[in-house]
PDB file of C-alpha atoms in Angstrom:
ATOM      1  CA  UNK A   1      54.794  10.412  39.616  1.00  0.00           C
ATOM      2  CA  UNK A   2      55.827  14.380  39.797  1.00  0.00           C
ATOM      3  CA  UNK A   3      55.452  15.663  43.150  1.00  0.00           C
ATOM      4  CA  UNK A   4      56.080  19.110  44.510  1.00  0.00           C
ATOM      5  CA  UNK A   5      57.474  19.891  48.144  1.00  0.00           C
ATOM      6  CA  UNK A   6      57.174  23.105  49.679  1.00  0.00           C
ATOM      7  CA  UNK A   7      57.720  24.675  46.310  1.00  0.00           C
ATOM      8  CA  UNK A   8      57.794  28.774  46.306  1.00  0.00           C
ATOM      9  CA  UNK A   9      58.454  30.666  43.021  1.00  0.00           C
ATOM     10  CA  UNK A  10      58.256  34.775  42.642  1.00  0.00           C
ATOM     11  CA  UNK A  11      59.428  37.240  40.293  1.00  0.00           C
ATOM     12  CA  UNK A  12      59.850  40.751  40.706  1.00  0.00           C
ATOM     13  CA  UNK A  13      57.541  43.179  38.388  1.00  0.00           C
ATOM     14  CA  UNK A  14      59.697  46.092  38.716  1.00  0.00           C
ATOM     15  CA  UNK A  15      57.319  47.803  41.362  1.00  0.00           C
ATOM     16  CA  UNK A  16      56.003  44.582  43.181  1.00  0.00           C
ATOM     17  CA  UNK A  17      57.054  40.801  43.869  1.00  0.00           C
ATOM     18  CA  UNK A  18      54.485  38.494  41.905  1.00  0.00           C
ATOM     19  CA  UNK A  19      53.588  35.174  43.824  1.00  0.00           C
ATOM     20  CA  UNK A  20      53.284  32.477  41.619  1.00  0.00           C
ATOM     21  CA  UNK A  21      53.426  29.241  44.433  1.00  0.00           C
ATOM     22  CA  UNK A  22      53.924  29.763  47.955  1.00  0.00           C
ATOM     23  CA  UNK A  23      55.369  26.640  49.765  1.00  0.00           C
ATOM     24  CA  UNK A  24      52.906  24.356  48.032  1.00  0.00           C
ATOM     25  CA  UNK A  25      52.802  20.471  47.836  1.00  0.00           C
ATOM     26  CA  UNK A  26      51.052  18.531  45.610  1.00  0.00           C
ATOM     27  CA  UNK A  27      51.154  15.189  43.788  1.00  0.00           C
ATOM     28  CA  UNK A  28      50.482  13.904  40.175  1.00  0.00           C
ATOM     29  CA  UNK A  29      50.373   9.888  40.004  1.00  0.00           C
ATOM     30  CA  UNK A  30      50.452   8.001  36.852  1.00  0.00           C
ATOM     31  CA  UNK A  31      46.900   6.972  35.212  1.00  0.00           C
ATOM     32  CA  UNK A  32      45.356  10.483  36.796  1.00  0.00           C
ATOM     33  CA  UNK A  33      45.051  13.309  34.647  1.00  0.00           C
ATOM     34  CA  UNK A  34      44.833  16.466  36.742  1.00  0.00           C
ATOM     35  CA  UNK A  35      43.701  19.700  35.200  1.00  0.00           C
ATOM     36  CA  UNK A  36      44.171  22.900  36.537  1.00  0.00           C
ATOM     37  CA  UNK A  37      42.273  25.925  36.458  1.00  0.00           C
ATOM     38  CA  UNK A  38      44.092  29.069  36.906  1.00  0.00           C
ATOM     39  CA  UNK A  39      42.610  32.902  35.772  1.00  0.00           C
ATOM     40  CA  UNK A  40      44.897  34.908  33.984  1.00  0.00           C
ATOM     41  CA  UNK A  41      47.919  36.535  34.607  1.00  0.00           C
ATOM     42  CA  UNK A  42      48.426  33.963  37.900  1.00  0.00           C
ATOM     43  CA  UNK A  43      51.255  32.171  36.323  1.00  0.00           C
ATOM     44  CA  UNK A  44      50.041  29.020  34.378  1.00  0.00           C
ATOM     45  CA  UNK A  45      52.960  28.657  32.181  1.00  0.00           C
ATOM     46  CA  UNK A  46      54.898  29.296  34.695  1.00  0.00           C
ATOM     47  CA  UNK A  47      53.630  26.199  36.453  1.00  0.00           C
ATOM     48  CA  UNK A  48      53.598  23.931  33.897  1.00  0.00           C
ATOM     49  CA  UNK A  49      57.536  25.231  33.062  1.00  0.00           C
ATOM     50  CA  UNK A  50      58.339  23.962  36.472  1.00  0.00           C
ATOM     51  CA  UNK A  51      56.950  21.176  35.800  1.00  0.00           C
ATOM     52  CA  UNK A  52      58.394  20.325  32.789  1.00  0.00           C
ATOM     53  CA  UNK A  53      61.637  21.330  34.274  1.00  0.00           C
ATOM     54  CA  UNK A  54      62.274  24.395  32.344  1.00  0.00           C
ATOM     55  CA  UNK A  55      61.918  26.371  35.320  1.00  0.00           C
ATOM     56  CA  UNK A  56      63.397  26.197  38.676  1.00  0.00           C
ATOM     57  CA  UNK A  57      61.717  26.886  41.862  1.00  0.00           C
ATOM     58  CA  UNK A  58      63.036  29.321  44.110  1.00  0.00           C
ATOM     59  CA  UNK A  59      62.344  27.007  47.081  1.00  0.00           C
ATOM     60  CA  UNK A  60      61.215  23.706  47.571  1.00  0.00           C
ATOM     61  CA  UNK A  61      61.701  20.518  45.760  1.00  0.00           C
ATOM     62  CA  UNK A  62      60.508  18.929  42.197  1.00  0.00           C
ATOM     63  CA  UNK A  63      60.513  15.326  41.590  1.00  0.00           C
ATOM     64  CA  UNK A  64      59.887  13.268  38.679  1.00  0.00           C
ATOM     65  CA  UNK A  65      60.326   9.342  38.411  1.00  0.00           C
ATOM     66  CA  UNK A  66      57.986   9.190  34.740  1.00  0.00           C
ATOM     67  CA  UNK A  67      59.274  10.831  31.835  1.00  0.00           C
ATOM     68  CA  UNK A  68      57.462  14.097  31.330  1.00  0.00           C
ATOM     69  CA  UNK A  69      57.457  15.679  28.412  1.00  0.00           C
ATOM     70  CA  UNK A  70      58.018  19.272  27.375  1.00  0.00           C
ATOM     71  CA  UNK A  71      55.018  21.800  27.327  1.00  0.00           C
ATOM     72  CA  UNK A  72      53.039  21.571  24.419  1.00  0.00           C
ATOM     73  CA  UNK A  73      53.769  24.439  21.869  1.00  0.00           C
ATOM     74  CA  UNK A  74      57.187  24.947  23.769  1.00  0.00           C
ATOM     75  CA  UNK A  75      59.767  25.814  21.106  1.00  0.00           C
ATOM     76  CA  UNK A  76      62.970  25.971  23.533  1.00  0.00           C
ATOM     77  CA  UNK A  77      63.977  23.024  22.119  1.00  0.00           C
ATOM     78  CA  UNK A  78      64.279  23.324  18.426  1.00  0.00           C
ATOM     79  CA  UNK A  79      66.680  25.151  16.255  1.00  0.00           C
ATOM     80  CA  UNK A  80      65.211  27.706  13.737  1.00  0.00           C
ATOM     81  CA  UNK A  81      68.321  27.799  11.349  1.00  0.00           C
ATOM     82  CA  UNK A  82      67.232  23.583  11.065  1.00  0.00           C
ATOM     83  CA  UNK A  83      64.125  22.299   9.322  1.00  0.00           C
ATOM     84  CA  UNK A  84      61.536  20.347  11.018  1.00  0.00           C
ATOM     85  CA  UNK A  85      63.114  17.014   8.598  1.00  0.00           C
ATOM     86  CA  UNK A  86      66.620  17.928  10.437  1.00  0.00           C
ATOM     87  CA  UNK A  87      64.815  19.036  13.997  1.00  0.00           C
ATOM     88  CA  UNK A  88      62.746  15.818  14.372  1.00  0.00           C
ATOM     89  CA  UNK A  89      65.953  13.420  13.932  1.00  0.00           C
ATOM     90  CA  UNK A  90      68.160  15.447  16.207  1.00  0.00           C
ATOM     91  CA  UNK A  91      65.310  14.828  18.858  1.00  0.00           C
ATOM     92  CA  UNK A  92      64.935  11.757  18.186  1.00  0.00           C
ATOM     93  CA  UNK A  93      68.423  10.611  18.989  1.00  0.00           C
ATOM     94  CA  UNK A  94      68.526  12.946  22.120  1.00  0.00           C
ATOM     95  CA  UNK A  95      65.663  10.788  23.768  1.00  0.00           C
ATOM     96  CA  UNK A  96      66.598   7.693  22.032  1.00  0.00           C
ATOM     97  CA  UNK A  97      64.392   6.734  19.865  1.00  0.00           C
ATOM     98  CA  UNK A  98      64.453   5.857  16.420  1.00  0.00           C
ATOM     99  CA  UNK A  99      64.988   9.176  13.912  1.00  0.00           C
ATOM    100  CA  UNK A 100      63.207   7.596  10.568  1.00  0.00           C
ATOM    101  CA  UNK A 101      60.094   6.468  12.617  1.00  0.00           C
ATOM    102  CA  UNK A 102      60.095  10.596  14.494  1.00  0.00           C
ATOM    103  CA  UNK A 103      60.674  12.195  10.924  1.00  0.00           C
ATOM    104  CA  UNK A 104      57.764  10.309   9.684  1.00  0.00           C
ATOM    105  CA  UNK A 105      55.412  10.693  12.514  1.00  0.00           C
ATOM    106  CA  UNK A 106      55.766  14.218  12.400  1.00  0.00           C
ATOM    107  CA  UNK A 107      55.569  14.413   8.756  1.00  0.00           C
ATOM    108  CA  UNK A 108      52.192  12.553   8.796  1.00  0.00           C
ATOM    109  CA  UNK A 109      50.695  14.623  11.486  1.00  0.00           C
ATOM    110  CA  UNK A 110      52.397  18.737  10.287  1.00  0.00           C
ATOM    111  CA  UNK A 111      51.402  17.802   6.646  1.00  0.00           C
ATOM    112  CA  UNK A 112      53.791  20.621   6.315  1.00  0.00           C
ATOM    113  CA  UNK A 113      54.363  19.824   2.297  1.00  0.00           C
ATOM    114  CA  UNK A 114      57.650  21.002   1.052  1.00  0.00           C
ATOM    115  CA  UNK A 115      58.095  23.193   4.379  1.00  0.00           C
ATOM    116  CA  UNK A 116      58.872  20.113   6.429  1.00  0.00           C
ATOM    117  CA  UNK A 117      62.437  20.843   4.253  1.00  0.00           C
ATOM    118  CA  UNK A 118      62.749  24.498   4.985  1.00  0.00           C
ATOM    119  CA  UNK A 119      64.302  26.119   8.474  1.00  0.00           C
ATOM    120  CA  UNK A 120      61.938  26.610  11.122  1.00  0.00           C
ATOM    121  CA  UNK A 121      62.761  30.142  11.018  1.00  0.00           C
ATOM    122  CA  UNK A 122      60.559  30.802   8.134  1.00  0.00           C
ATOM    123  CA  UNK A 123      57.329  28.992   9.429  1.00  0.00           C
ATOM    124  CA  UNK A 124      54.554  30.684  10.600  1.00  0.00           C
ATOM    125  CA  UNK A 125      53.918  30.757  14.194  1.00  0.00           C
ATOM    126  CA  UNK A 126      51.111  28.096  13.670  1.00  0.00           C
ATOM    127  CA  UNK A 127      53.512  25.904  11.615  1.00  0.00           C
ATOM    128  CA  UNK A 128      55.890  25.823  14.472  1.00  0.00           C
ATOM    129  CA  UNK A 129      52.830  25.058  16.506  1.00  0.00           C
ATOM    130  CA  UNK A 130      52.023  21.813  14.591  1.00  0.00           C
ATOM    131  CA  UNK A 131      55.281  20.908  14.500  1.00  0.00           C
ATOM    132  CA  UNK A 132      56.125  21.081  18.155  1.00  0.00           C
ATOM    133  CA  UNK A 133      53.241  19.213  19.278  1.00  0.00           C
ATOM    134  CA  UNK A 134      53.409  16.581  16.856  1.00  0.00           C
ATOM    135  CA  UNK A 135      56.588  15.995  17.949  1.00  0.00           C
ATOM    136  CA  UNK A 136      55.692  16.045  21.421  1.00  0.00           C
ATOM    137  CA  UNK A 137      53.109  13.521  20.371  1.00  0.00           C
ATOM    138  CA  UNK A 138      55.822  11.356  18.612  1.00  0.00           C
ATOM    139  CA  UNK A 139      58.545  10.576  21.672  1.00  0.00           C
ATOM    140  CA  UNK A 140      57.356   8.210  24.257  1.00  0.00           C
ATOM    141  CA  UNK A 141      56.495  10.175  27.394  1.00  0.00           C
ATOM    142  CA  UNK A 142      54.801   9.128  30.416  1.00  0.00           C
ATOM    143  CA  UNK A 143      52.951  12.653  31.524  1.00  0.00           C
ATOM    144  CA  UNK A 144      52.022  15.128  28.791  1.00  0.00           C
ATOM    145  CA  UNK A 145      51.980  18.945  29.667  1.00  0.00           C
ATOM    146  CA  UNK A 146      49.526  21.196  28.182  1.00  0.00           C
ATOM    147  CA  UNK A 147      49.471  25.313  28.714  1.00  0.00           C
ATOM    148  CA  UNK A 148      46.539  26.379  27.215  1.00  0.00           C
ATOM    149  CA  UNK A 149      48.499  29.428  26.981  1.00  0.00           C
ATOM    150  CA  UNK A 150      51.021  28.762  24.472  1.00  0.00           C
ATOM    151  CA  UNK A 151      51.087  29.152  20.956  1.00  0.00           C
ATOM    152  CA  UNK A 152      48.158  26.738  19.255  1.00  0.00           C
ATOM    153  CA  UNK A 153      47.311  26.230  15.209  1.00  0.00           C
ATOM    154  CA  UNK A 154      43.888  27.418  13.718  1.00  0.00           C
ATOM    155  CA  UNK A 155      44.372  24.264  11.317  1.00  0.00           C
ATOM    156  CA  UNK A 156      41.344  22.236  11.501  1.00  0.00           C
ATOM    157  CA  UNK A 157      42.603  18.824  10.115  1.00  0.00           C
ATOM    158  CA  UNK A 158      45.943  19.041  12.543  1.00  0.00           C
ATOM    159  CA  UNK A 159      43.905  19.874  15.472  1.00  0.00           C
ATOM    160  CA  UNK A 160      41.288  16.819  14.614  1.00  0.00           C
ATOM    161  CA  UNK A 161      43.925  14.529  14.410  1.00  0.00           C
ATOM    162  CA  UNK A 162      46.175  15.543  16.935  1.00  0.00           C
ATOM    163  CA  UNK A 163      43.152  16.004  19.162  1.00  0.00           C
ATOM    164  CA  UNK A 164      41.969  12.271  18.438  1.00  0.00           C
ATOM    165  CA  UNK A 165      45.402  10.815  19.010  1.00  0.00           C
ATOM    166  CA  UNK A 166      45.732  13.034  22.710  1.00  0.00           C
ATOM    167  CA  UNK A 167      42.585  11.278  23.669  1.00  0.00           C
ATOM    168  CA  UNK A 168      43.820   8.019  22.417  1.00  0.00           C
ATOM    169  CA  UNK A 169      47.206   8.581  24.083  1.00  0.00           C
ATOM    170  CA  UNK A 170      45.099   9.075  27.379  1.00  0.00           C
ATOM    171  CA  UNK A 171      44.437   5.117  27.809  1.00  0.00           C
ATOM    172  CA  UNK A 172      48.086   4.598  28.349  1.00  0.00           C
ATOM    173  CA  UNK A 173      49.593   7.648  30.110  1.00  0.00           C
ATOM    174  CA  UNK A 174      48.871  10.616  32.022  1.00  0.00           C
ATOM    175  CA  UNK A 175      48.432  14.411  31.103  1.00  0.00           C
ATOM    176  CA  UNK A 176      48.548  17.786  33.313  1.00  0.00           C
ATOM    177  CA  UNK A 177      46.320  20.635  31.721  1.00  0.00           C
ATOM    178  CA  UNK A 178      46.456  24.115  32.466  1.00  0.00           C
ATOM    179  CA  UNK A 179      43.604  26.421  31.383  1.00  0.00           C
ATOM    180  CA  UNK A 180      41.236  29.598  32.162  1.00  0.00           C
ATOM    181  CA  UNK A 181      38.666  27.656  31.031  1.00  0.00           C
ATOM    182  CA  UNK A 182      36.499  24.663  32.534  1.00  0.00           C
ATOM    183  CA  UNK A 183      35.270  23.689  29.610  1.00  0.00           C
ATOM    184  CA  UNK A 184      38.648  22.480  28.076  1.00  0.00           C
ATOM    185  CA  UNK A 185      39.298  20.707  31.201  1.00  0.00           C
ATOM    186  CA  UNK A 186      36.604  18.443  30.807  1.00  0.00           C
ATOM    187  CA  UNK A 187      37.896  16.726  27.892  1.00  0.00           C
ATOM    188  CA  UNK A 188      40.714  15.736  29.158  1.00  0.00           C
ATOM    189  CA  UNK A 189      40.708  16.040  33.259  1.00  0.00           C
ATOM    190  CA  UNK A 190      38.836  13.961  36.019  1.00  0.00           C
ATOM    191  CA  UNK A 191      41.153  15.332  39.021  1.00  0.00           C
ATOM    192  CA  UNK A 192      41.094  19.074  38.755  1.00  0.00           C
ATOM    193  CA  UNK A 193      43.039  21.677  40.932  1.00  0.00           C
ATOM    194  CA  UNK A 194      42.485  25.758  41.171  1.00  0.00           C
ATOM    195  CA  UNK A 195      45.592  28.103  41.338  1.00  0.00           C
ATOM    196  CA  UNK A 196      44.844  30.973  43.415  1.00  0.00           C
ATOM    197  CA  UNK A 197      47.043  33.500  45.164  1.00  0.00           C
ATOM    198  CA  UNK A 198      50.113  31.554  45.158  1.00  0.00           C
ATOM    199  CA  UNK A 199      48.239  28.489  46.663  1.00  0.00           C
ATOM    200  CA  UNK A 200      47.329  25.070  44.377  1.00  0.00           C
ATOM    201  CA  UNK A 201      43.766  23.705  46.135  1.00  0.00           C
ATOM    202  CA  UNK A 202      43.685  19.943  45.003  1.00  0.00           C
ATOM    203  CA  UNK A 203      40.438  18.323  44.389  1.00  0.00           C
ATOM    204  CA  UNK A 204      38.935  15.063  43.646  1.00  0.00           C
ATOM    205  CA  UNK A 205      36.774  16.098  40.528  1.00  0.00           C
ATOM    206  CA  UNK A 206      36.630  18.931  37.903  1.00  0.00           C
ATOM    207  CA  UNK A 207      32.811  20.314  39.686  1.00  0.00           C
ATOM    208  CA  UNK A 208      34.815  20.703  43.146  1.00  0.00           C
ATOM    209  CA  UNK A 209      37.085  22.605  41.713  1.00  0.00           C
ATOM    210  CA  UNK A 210      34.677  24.797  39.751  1.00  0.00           C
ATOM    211  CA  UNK A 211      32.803  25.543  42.060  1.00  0.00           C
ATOM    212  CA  UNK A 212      36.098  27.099  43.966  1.00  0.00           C
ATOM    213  CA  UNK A 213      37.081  28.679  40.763  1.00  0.00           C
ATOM    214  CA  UNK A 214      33.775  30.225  39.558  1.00  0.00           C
ATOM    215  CA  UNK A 215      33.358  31.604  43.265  1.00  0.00           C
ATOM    216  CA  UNK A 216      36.607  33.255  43.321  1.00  0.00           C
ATOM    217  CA  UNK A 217      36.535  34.653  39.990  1.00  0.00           C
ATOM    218  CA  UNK A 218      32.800  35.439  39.137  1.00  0.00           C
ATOM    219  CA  UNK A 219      31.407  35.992  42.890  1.00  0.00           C
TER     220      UNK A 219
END
């Protein structure tokens, strides 16, 4: 479960404070995957940062009892002097898990060739993509986040696969989505919630929630 209490979070523009959650409370359970639709520029990584843990609130409380993972695409947590061979053990042993099993998950999934060797530093932006999400996809988390907004890869056999193994993952554990876009949702999200003006509206299905959204932001 990750529940928020009464969580506020601002920041300051320079000429104006920028709501991103005013004292809102909300609840993810395990075996629900909640999207959440959010136009841009009102703060959907910063959400899903919070959630993650990466982020604190200004007021209010987070709590998780499920291990949630980091964002997808989130690169906080690698080293660019290291290579992805070097990264993926180093991870490993930080959440416990077995480094020769993580080095060749992610090694299977990047199909990174004689990069998977080389720093991080001299990837591409979509190589680092790959490699952070397959090796979000290789610990053993109970609630996958996904910003929509965060750096993806235009690689067609990485996205099939990872794509096929997300849905897969599914059966056995939950995932929070945040997106501008319904249609993404809908792959992945049965409970859906809107983000608007600092406020989170909860709903029971994706079509409640667009209807909110579409109203807000086409009407």
């Amino acid at each position: 479960m990750l529940e928020f209490e009464n969580v506020s979070k601002s920041f300051w523009t320079g000429s104006s404070r920028k709501v991103i959650l005013d004292r809102v409370s909300f609840r993810v359970e395990l075996g629900t995957s909640l999207g959440v639709l959010a136009p841009n520029g009102t703060g959907k990584t910063t959400l899903i940062n919070m959630m993650a843990g990466l982020e604190k609130p200004d007021e209010g409380v987070i709590r998780r009892d499920c291990r949630v993972s980091f964002p997808m695409g989130f690169t906080g947590g690698v080293a660019k002097r290291l290579s992805a061979l070097e990264n993926a053990r180093y991870i490993a042993n930080i959440y416990g898990m077995d480094p020769d099993y993580v080095e060749a998950y992610c090694k299977w999934l990047c199909n990174l060739g004689e990069y998977f060797d080389q720093p991080l530093g001299t990837y591409s932006a979509g190589m680092r993509g790959r490699f952070t999400f397959a090796l979000m996809l290789a610990l053993d988390f109970d609630m996958y986040l996904i910003d929509e907004g965060m750096p993806s890869t235009t690689d067609v056999e990485f996205n099939k696969k990872a794509g096929d193994i997300l849905q897969e993952r599914l059966r056995t554990t939950t995932l929070v989505i945040v997106s501008h876009s319904p249609s993404i949702l809908e792959k992945f999200a049965r409970q859906a919630a809107v983000l608007l003006d600092g406020q989170l509206y909860m709903f029971d299905s994706l079509e409640e929630a667009k209807q909110l959204y579409d109203y807000e932001t086409q009407g």
